[in-house]
Structures are given as structure tokens and as C-alpha cells.
mmCIF file of C-alpha atoms and ligand atoms in Angstrom:
data_model
loop_
_atom_site.group_PDB
_atom_site.id
_atom_site.type_symbol
_atom_site.label_atom_id
_atom_site.label_comp_id
_atom_site.label_asym_id
_atom_site.label_seq_id
_atom_site.Cartn_x
_atom_site.Cartn_y
_atom_site.Cartn_z
ATOM 1 C CA PHE A 5 28.574 46.299 -44.256
ATOM 2 C CA GLU A 6 28.923 44.465 -47.211
ATOM 3 C CA ASP A 7 30.129 40.974 -45.175
ATOM 4 C CA ALA A 8 27.621 41.650 -41.768
ATOM 5 C CA THR A 9 26.823 37.545 -40.532
ATOM 6 C CA ALA A 10 23.849 37.124 -38.312
ATOM 7 C CA GLU A 11 26.929 36.944 -35.568
ATOM 8 C CA THR A 12 28.199 40.261 -35.955
ATOM 9 C CA ARG A 13 25.194 42.367 -37.454
ATOM 10 C CA PRO A 14 22.120 40.124 -36.223
ATOM 11 C CA LEU A 15 19.449 43.337 -38.087
ATOM 12 C CA SER A 16 21.483 43.023 -41.008
ATOM 13 C CA ALA A 17 21.068 39.362 -41.593
ATOM 14 C CA VAL A 18 17.179 39.136 -40.833
ATOM 15 C CA ALA A 19 16.608 41.908 -42.774
ATOM 16 C CA ASP A 20 18.972 40.303 -45.513
ATOM 17 C CA ALA A 21 16.752 36.819 -44.889
ATOM 18 C CA PHE A 22 13.179 38.267 -44.915
ATOM 19 C CA GLU A 23 14.393 40.738 -48.322
ATOM 20 C CA GLU A 24 15.282 37.501 -50.176
ATOM 21 C CA VAL A 25 11.701 35.554 -49.061
ATOM 22 C CA SER A 26 9.482 38.816 -50.170
ATOM 23 C CA ALA A 27 11.606 39.214 -53.223
ATOM 24 C CA VAL A 28 10.387 35.833 -54.343
ATOM 25 C CA VAL A 29 6.595 36.325 -53.472
ATOM 26 C CA LYS A 30 7.107 39.629 -55.555
ATOM 27 C CA ASP A 31 8.493 38.144 -58.209
ATOM 28 C CA LYS A 32 6.268 35.329 -58.302
ATOM 29 C CA GLY A 33 3.116 36.662 -56.949
ATOM 30 C CA PHE A 34 1.001 35.550 -53.866
ATOM 31 C CA ASN A 35 -0.473 32.438 -55.509
ATOM 32 C CA TYR A 36 3.506 30.861 -55.946
ATOM 33 C CA ASP A 37 3.776 27.831 -53.546
ATOM 34 C CA LEU A 38 6.610 29.488 -50.921
ATOM 35 C CA ASP A 39 8.828 26.723 -49.774
ATOM 36 C CA LEU A 40 8.505 25.935 -45.899
ATOM 37 C CA LYS A 41 12.264 25.929 -45.403
ATOM 38 C CA THR A 42 13.158 29.084 -46.861
ATOM 39 C CA PHE A 43 10.230 30.654 -44.801
ATOM 40 C CA CYS A 44 11.179 28.808 -41.835
ATOM 41 C CA ASP A 45 15.466 29.528 -41.954
ATOM 42 C CA ALA A 46 14.710 33.065 -42.328
ATOM 43 C CA CYS A 47 12.536 33.286 -39.322
ATOM 44 C CA SER A 48 14.731 31.157 -37.137
ATOM 45 C CA LEU A 49 17.299 34.306 -37.180
ATOM 46 C CA VAL A 50 15.177 36.035 -35.339
ATOM 47 C CA SER A 51 16.185 33.857 -32.419
ATOM 48 C CA ILE A 52 19.516 35.964 -32.576
ATOM 49 C CA LEU A 53 17.932 39.361 -31.217
ATOM 50 C CA PHE A 54 15.899 37.271 -28.382
ATOM 51 C CA GLY A 55 20.051 37.212 -27.397
ATOM 52 C CA CYS A 56 19.633 41.004 -27.119
ATOM 53 C CA LEU A 57 16.448 41.213 -24.450
ATOM 54 C CA GLY A 58 17.992 39.379 -22.030
ATOM 55 C CA MET A 59 16.201 37.075 -19.512
ATOM 56 C CA ALA A 60 12.530 38.308 -19.239
ATOM 57 C CA PHE A 61 11.976 37.660 -22.901
ATOM 58 C CA LYS A 62 13.333 33.975 -22.447
ATOM 59 C CA PHE A 63 10.349 31.644 -22.501
ATOM 60 C CA ALA A 64 9.113 34.599 -25.324
ATOM 61 C CA GLU A 65 12.262 32.747 -26.994
ATOM 62 C CA LEU A 66 11.531 29.150 -26.521
ATOM 63 C CA GLU A 67 7.766 29.456 -27.388
ATOM 64 C CA TYR A 68 8.908 30.769 -30.819
ATOM 65 C CA VAL A 69 12.067 28.862 -31.649
ATOM 66 C CA SER A 70 9.858 25.814 -31.312
ATOM 67 C CA LYS A 71 7.093 26.358 -33.563
ATOM 68 C CA VAL A 72 9.373 27.595 -36.127
ATOM 69 C CA SER A 73 11.727 24.023 -35.630
ATOM 70 C CA GLY A 74 8.183 22.082 -35.633
ATOM 71 C CA LEU A 75 7.371 23.810 -38.686
ATOM 72 C CA ALA A 76 10.682 23.385 -40.349
ATOM 73 C CA GLU A 77 11.296 19.421 -39.160
ATOM 74 C CA ALA A 78 7.968 19.546 -41.233
ATOM 75 C CA SER A 79 8.902 21.442 -44.155
ATOM 76 C CA GLU A 80 10.686 18.163 -45.728
ATOM 77 C CA SER A 81 7.501 16.536 -45.912
ATOM 78 C CA TYR A 82 5.007 19.532 -46.635
ATOM 79 C CA GLY A 83 7.322 21.051 -48.871
ATOM 80 C CA THR A 84 5.276 24.714 -48.925
ATOM 81 C CA LEU A 85 3.142 26.847 -46.532
ATOM 82 C CA ASN A 86 0.854 25.973 -48.744
ATOM 83 C CA ASN A 87 0.813 22.744 -47.885
ATOM 84 C CA VAL A 88 0.486 22.772 -44.556
ATOM 85 C CA LEU A 89 -3.162 24.704 -44.921
ATOM 86 C CA GLU A 90 -4.346 22.631 -47.369
ATOM 87 C CA PHE A 91 -3.299 19.971 -44.797
ATOM 88 C CA ASP A 92 -5.036 21.443 -41.478
ATOM 89 C CA THR A 93 -7.843 23.000 -43.881
ATOM 90 C CA GLN A 94 -9.024 18.954 -44.818
ATOM 91 C CA ASN A 95 -8.177 18.092 -41.632
ATOM 92 C CA ASP A 96 -10.316 20.448 -39.775
ATOM 93 C CA THR A 97 -6.833 21.922 -37.537
ATOM 94 C CA VAL A 98 -6.091 25.061 -38.398
ATOM 95 C CA ARG A 99 -7.054 26.225 -35.017
ATOM 96 C CA THR A 100 -5.875 22.827 -33.099
ATOM 97 C CA PRO A 101 -3.350 24.105 -30.290
ATOM 98 C CA GLY A 102 -0.064 22.484 -31.376
ATOM 99 C CA SER A 103 -0.770 21.772 -35.181
ATOM 100 C CA LEU A 104 1.158 23.510 -37.718
ATOM 101 C CA SER A 105 -1.138 26.151 -39.265
ATOM 102 C CA ARG A 106 -1.698 27.269 -35.813
ATOM 103 C CA ASN A 107 1.968 28.031 -35.254
ATOM 104 C CA LEU A 108 2.724 29.111 -38.413
ATOM 105 C CA ARG A 109 -0.486 31.874 -37.467
ATOM 106 C CA ARG A 110 1.437 32.578 -34.488
ATOM 107 C CA VAL A 111 4.886 33.110 -36.066
ATOM 108 C CA ARG A 112 3.387 35.498 -38.487
ATOM 109 C CA GLN A 113 1.983 36.964 -35.156
ATOM 110 C CA GLY A 114 5.849 37.133 -33.682
ATOM 111 C CA LEU A 115 6.982 38.488 -37.412
ATOM 112 C CA ASP A 116 4.388 41.229 -37.017
ATOM 113 C CA LEU A 117 5.330 41.738 -33.820
ATOM 114 C CA ILE A 118 9.270 42.838 -34.814
ATOM 115 C CA ARG A 119 7.416 45.196 -37.591
ATOM 116 C CA ALA A 120 5.394 47.121 -35.336
ATOM 117 C CA LEU A 121 8.305 47.088 -32.568
ATOM 118 C CA PHE A 122 10.866 48.884 -35.651
ATOM 119 C CA GLU A 123 7.955 51.225 -36.594
ATOM 120 C CA ASN A 124 7.088 51.990 -33.054
ATOM 121 C CA PHE A 125 11.305 52.382 -32.656
ATOM 122 C CA LEU A 126 12.138 54.490 -35.668
ATOM 123 C CA SER A 127 9.155 56.977 -35.237
ATOM 124 C CA SER A 128 10.187 57.802 -31.642
ATOM 125 C CA ALA A 129 13.854 58.992 -32.377
ATOM 126 C CA ASN A 130 14.802 58.972 -28.760
ATOM 127 C CA GLY A 131 12.281 57.281 -27.099
ATOM 128 C CA CYS A 132 12.595 54.474 -24.897
ATOM 129 C CA LEU A 133 12.275 50.996 -26.319
ATOM 130 C CA LYS A 134 10.004 49.567 -23.355
ATOM 131 C CA GLU A 135 7.356 52.035 -25.403
ATOM 132 C CA ALA A 136 7.504 50.856 -28.211
ATOM 133 C CA ALA A 137 8.409 47.359 -27.785
ATOM 134 C CA SER A 138 4.742 47.574 -25.436
ATOM 135 C CA THR A 139 2.925 48.779 -28.133
ATOM 136 C CA ALA A 140 4.018 46.221 -30.641
ATOM 137 C CA TYR A 141 3.022 43.426 -28.023
ATOM 138 C CA ALA A 142 -0.906 45.264 -27.365
ATOM 139 C CA LYS A 143 -1.198 45.758 -31.191
ATOM 140 C CA THR A 144 0.185 42.559 -32.496
ATOM 141 C CA CYS A 145 -0.053 39.582 -30.453
ATOM 142 C CA ALA A 146 -1.611 40.746 -26.549
ATOM 143 C CA PRO A 147 -5.290 39.898 -28.478
ATOM 144 C CA TYR A 148 -4.320 36.409 -29.286
ATOM 145 C CA HIS A 149 -2.675 35.809 -25.712
ATOM 146 C CA THR A 150 -4.093 34.661 -22.519
ATOM 147 C CA TRP A 151 -4.252 37.451 -19.428
ATOM 148 C CA ALA A 152 -1.731 35.129 -17.918
ATOM 149 C CA VAL A 153 0.697 35.408 -20.816
ATOM 150 C CA ARG A 154 0.026 38.975 -21.281
ATOM 151 C CA THR A 155 0.632 39.982 -17.763
ATOM 152 C CA ALA A 156 3.683 38.202 -17.539
ATOM 153 C CA VAL A 157 4.819 40.131 -21.152
ATOM 154 C CA TYR A 158 4.650 43.843 -19.917
ATOM 155 C CA ALA A 159 6.049 42.552 -16.425
ATOM 156 C CA GLY A 160 8.833 41.413 -18.538
ATOM 157 C CA MET A 161 9.128 44.817 -20.493
ATOM 158 C CA TYR A 162 10.451 46.252 -17.508
ATOM 159 C CA GLY A 163 13.624 44.400 -17.371
ATOM 160 C CA LEU A 164 14.239 44.938 -21.059
ATOM 161 C CA PRO A 165 17.333 46.577 -22.017
ATOM 162 C CA THR A 166 17.431 50.748 -22.927
ATOM 163 C CA ARG A 167 17.444 52.059 -26.763
ATOM 164 C CA ASP A 168 21.164 52.731 -26.264
ATOM 165 C CA GLN A 169 22.002 49.319 -24.887
ATOM 166 C CA LEU A 170 19.747 47.157 -27.395
ATOM 167 C CA LEU A 171 21.707 49.306 -30.576
ATOM 168 C CA LEU A 172 24.937 48.207 -29.049
ATOM 169 C CA LYS A 173 24.255 44.692 -28.702
ATOM 170 C CA LEU A 174 23.110 44.934 -32.200
ATOM 171 C CA ASN A 175 26.281 46.488 -33.152
ATOM 172 C CA GLU A 176 24.461 49.091 -34.574
ATOM 173 C CA THR A 177 24.862 53.315 -34.725
ATOM 174 C CA ASP A 178 20.976 54.771 -35.031
ATOM 175 C CA GLU A 179 21.586 55.506 -38.260
ATOM 176 C CA SER A 180 22.603 51.469 -39.829
ATOM 177 C CA ALA A 181 19.535 50.587 -37.302
ATOM 178 C CA GLU A 182 17.654 52.591 -38.988
ATOM 179 C CA ARG A 183 18.272 51.509 -42.742
ATOM 180 C CA GLU A 184 18.122 47.789 -41.444
ATOM 181 C CA MET A 185 14.860 48.238 -40.026
ATOM 182 C CA ILE A 186 13.284 49.818 -42.696
ATOM 183 C CA ARG A 187 14.349 47.102 -44.749
ATOM 184 C CA TYR A 188 12.836 44.462 -42.212
ATOM 185 C CA ILE A 189 9.630 46.070 -41.945
ATOM 186 C CA ASN A 190 9.500 46.457 -45.956
ATOM 187 C CA ALA A 191 10.541 43.159 -46.534
ATOM 188 C CA SER A 192 8.157 41.679 -43.546
ATOM 189 C CA ILE A 193 4.764 43.202 -45.128
ATOM 190 C CA LEU A 194 4.710 41.600 -48.092
ATOM 191 C CA VAL A 195 5.617 38.385 -46.265
ATOM 192 C CA ILE A 196 2.874 38.677 -44.128
ATOM 193 C CA GLN A 197 0.778 39.165 -46.621
ATOM 194 C CA TYR A 198 1.262 36.407 -48.350
ATOM 195 C CA ILE A 199 0.620 34.328 -44.799
ATOM 196 C CA ASP A 200 -2.851 35.665 -44.240
ATOM 197 C CA LYS A 201 -3.753 35.254 -47.515
ATOM 198 C CA LEU A 202 -3.113 30.476 -47.359
ATOM 199 C CA TYR A 203 -5.981 31.424 -44.629
ATOM 200 C CA THR A 204 -7.802 34.198 -45.856
ATOM 201 C CA SER A 205 -8.303 32.526 -48.973
ATOM 202 C CA ARG A 206 -9.560 29.442 -47.562
ATOM 203 C CA ASN A 207 -12.639 32.233 -46.158
ATOM 204 C CA ILE A 208 -10.162 31.174 -42.564
ATOM 205 C CA SER A 209 -10.913 34.395 -39.965
ATOM 206 C CA LEU A 210 -7.616 36.247 -38.502
ATOM 207 C CA ASP A 211 -9.241 36.582 -35.150
ATOM 208 C CA TRP A 212 -7.314 34.140 -33.137
HETATM 209 C C1 1PZ B 309 13.119 44.665 -27.810
HETATM 210 C C2 1PZ B 309 12.167 44.245 -28.393
HETATM 211 C C3 1PZ B 309 10.855 43.774 -27.226
HETATM 212 C C4 1PZ B 309 9.907 43.160 -27.792
HETATM 213 C C5 1PZ B 309 9.393 41.830 -26.384
HETATM 214 C C6 1PZ B 309 8.236 41.177 -26.923
HETATM 215 C C7 1PZ B 309 8.054 40.257 -26.349
HETATM 216 C C8 1PZ B 309 7.076 39.403 -26.769
HETATM 217 C C9 1PZ B 309 6.516 37.975 -26.230
HETATM 218 C C10 1PZ B 309 5.696 37.262 -26.620
HETATM 219 C C11 1PZ B 309 5.440 35.939 -25.720
HETATM 220 C C12 1PZ B 309 4.686 34.526 -25.995
HETATM 221 C C13 1PZ B 309 4.710 33.683 -24.960
HETATM 222 C C14 1PZ B 309 3.664 32.721 -25.299
HETATM 223 C C15 1PZ B 309 2.825 32.780 -26.028
HETATM 224 C C16 1PZ B 309 1.807 31.546 -26.227
HETATM 225 O O1 1PZ B 309 0.626 31.451 -25.622
HETATM 226 C C17 1PZ B 309 1.235 31.758 -27.811
HETATM 227 C C18 1PZ B 309 -0.117 30.918 -28.177
HETATM 228 O O2 1PZ B 309 0.714 29.529 -28.384
HETATM 229 P P1 1PZ B 309 -0.054 28.654 -28.488
HETATM 230 O O3 1PZ B 309 -1.747 28.490 -27.757
HETATM 231 O O4 1PZ B 309 -0.834 29.333 -29.779
HETATM 232 O O5 1PZ B 309 0.263 27.148 -28.579
HETATM 233 N N1 1PZ B 309 2.768 32.183 -28.663
HETATM 234 C C19 1PZ B 309 2.981 32.360 -29.657
HETATM 235 O O6 1PZ B 309 2.976 33.702 -29.789
HETATM 236 C C20 1PZ B 309 4.402 32.764 -30.171
HETATM 237 C C21 1PZ B 309 5.294 33.083 -30.011
HETATM 238 C C22 1PZ B 309 5.711 34.746 -30.660
HETATM 239 C C23 1PZ B 309 6.680 35.396 -29.706
HETATM 240 C C24 1PZ B 309 7.273 36.154 -30.836
HETATM 241 C C25 1PZ B 309 8.246 37.801 -30.270
HETATM 242 C C26 1PZ B 309 9.046 37.962 -31.644
HETATM 243 C C27 1PZ B 309 9.715 39.144 -30.440
HETATM 244 C C28 1PZ B 309 11.443 38.825 -30.924
HETATM 245 C C29 1PZ B 309 11.816 39.999 -30.775
HETATM 246 C C30 1PZ B 309 12.704 39.767 -30.912
#
């Protein structure tokens, strides 16, 4: 699996990308100014996974991709994640719909959703994907979504592939998927903590 690419083994490519970002955080510490472009590149790899979920989550993919590309486009002028928060804090636009700091918060919630999904997936050896996904969504994103969005997401869960179909689409076995998911889980935890600290260090609550 040394020469895994995003096309052949998307899960491995995502894990690689987040390990790289988390290594920087681990190495340079939580006060380091993380590069926005590097972060966005890792986040955009996630959208390959959407391709495995079927049409039901097309709207989620568009939502996620547009927020990541908005951040990526801004990366040239902002440079770092910290500068995004700095700008919106000064303009009182952190929570304003469409602002970069708000979109970063949503992308972070998406990363957390995947992390929770992988954890559920691994802790229920032959459990069903729909249950793993529903529980993960309920915990990480549902509290911040409108009723209409939540209803659409839970309805979409019925169209998810089965566990085995997903492994097949991801080009993984049970064992290889476990290895990659654990890598993503561990790496994303650090990245998520880093993002949260951008807000909490400015006394911005995380209840939205
Ligand atoms: C096998 C894996 C199955 C997992 C399925 C999980 C599907 C989650 C669907 C989430 C749908 C979100 C739809 C739109 C939400 C918007 O209302 C919010 C708020 O936007 P704002 O008002 O702040 O502008 N948008 C978001 O939360 C951003 C989208 C996050 C979705 C990331 C999902 C990542 C899952 C990837 C799975 C491969």
C-alpha cells in the first residue's frame, strides 16, 4: 500500500494528509500559525469519500466542498487559520453566515463527524453503517443544524451503502480500513483541538 493514491485508496490518502497536518501541530505546538492552504488541501481530499456514499449525500458534498473552497480561495490573502479568526473577531463576523470563521467551524464539525463515524464503524465490527453514521451525525453535527437539514440527513441515511459495499468502494479490507481509520482518528483529534483553540482562546464559545 506504499503507492496509495487518492484514486486508488482514498482512505489512505485522507489519513496521510491529516497525519501531515497533525505532525506540524505536534511538532510546533498549538500556538503555531497553521497554514490555511495546507489545511484546505487535506480537507478537500475528504470529498473523495463522498463519492462512496451515493446520491443521497450529494447536497452534503456540495455544502462541504463550497465551504472548503471558500477557505482555500481566501488562503492567499489570509495565509493562516489564525488570521481568519483574527479578521472576523475584529469585524465581529465570527458567527455571521458565510464568514470564513463560521465556515471553518462547519468544516471542523464535518471532520469531527468523520472521526466519530470511523470510531463507531470500528467499535461495531459487523454493525451497520447506517447506525454508525446516524449516531456520529447526532453527536457531532445535528445539534447545530436546522430541523429541515437534520430530517433530510436522517432520511438520506437509508440510502447509504452497506458496510461491505463501502469497504469495496474504498478499495479496503476490514483490516486495512481499520488501520487507515485509526490513523485518521488520531490525527484529526489534534487538528480539531487546534481549530477549537483558535476560538476558545478568543473567548468564543463552541455551542453553535
Ligand atoms: C458513510 C458515511 C456517512 C456519513 C453521512 C453523513 C452525512 C452528513 C450530512 C451533513 C449535511 C449538511 C447539510 C447542510 C448543512 C448546513 O446547514 C450547515 C450549516 O451551514 P451554515 O448555515 O453555517 O452556512 N453546513 C455544514 O454543517 C457544513 C457541511 C458539513 C458536512 C460535512 C460532512 C462530512 C462527511 C463526510 C463523509 C464522507
